Amino acid sequence: MVLLSNMGGEAEEFDRVAALIDEAGTIAVCAHTSPDGDAIGSCLALAELIEGRWEGKEVTCLLADDDVVPRTYLFLPGTGRFVPAASYDGAPDLFICVDLSQASRLNEAAAVLERSRKVAVLDHHPGSQRFWDAGVVRTDAAAAGVIVTEFALHLGFSITPSMAQCLLCAIVTDTGRFQYQNADGEAFEAASLLVDAGASPSEVALRVYQSDRLSYIHLCAVVMARISTFEQGRLSYSYATTADFKANEVPIAECDGLVDLVRCVDGTQVALFLKEVPGGKVRGNLRSKCGLDISGIARELGGGGHKAAAGFTVEGTIDDALSAALPKIHALFEALDAGAGAAR
């Protein structure tokens, strides 16, 4: 199997993570700020794995933000167990970062990390300086859900239907319904294994992609009407303001999919979507439809992510964020054009 053969040297790190779980009585599991389907699904599956494999462990699923689980993912088994990190005053024996390997993306959960005795990481993003005691960070994995699936297989644990549903949602959403560049054979194999374990692809598709509220669709129309292009049509851009969210009665937590509207423009190689968030900040989403690596831009702006999908948050207005991001994206295209010219 591809999943098993890819483990290689990861087996030792999985063993180290397992040893930390063995030693811990209290465990906090947390993903990045503004959690997506991979973050929510992988956290829930890992928590169930720990409780099923290690009797007596006290596992808490944390939200990095003082917010609620996005409506899109409330169908996943166990979402009611999430606790905002701001409401959690414990000092866990073990803090497990899922779907992130940059402590700066923990937002309010960073304080819990600081209080924790040990730290583990299961992630597929390019990492920063190592801050964990044990963990697997594999950037060629399509989703953190793939790595959690591997961890379960490594432990010889039989994946339950509820775990399978959470992990399938994680993989489906992070591969954009298997349409993004990261949809490799391993992702399909993991999905097949999870369906065999009881996951329902039709329910994931229905709940995530076919159950938008009318108010959200109206907001989509606003965002689509604002789409503009730069760089000879290779960069597509749009935005949403606080007033837009209020007028359409759509919470910010439901708006991760808006960037895909911008990404769909024909000829687009990079998509940029900006939205105002509380605290005088703007959150940016970047997507690459070609070989351009936009993760470096996100990191320069204080965020992170993958080569083809990344995000950042900056202080200021929409115009401030656009002014900060555009020159960096322009430089990326300049380098691409220079390379193409040199190759001719």
Phi, psi and omega in degrees: 000142179299316182302314181290321183290335180285345185296309176045239180291348179293336182304318180295319179292322175300320178297322179293320177297317179299322179295321178295322177294319177307316186281340188270143172262319179245134185226132173250133178244127186213142176251190186284166174302152184052063187295141177255191182296324179293317180296310182294310183297318182291321178298313182296317181294319180295318179299317179293323177300313181298314182291330179279330183269329182237105181291138173089002179281138176264106186248128177242128175268122183255147167262132182294333181255158174277074190210190179246167174295131178307138183308323183305327188254009181293344178287343182290138180298126174098003184298336179293349182275351181292140179234130175300135182302329180297338181262001184255117183252013181283165175237085189294152175294328183218131176247121181250116175276127180239129179068025170200147176225025173234115183300335181295342181267011180272349179050237185287346177282350179301326180294325178291319176304317181296329181276352186279148181284318180225159182226137174233158181223136170231109190206166176228015175268154172301126185275162173260211177295132183298128178235007186250157180276330178203152178167167176240121175237104183237107188286346178270002175281139183293332183201158173298331178301328176295318182290321176295322175300315178299319180298317178297316178297319179299323180280353183072026183269134178282115182294126181280162177303321180292319174299316182299319180296317179296317182288326177294318176301319179301314184286318180299315183288323182282346174258006181058050183061037179064032178252344182279169182296339182275001181283081184261182182299325180296320179297317179293321180294318178298317179299318179298315179300319183289323176297319177298333180275357175122000179289151181245103178300325182293323179290319177300313180298316181296311186286322185274321190245352185229027182225038179287139174288153181301323180297323178293320179297322176296320176296321177302320179297322178296313181297317180296323180294338182265357184298130174227166183234153176226178175052051179056038177084000183276342178243122175252143187217143169205178185204166174219139182256169175302322179297324178296316180297319181291317183297326182259001178054048178242121177290149182302327183298342181268004195254018180298331184282352184295328179297332181290336174296320180287323181296335187284349184297130180300135180090350180290134172252328176227135176245140177232126176233132180241141175219140177287139177231162183303153177091018180068035182238164177231132178258131181247140174242130178242139175225138176246131179257005182228207182274358181293135180265108182263002182293328180296322177297314179300318180295320178299332181263014175092008180248217181181187179143205184257176177301321185253354181209120184210168180210164180204163175226132181231156174283146174119202184259176174303315180297321178298315181294319179296318179295329179284323186275321187303313180300326180289321177292321177300318179297326178296315178291325177300315179295322178296315180294320179296319179295320178294323178293321180292331182283341181282000000 
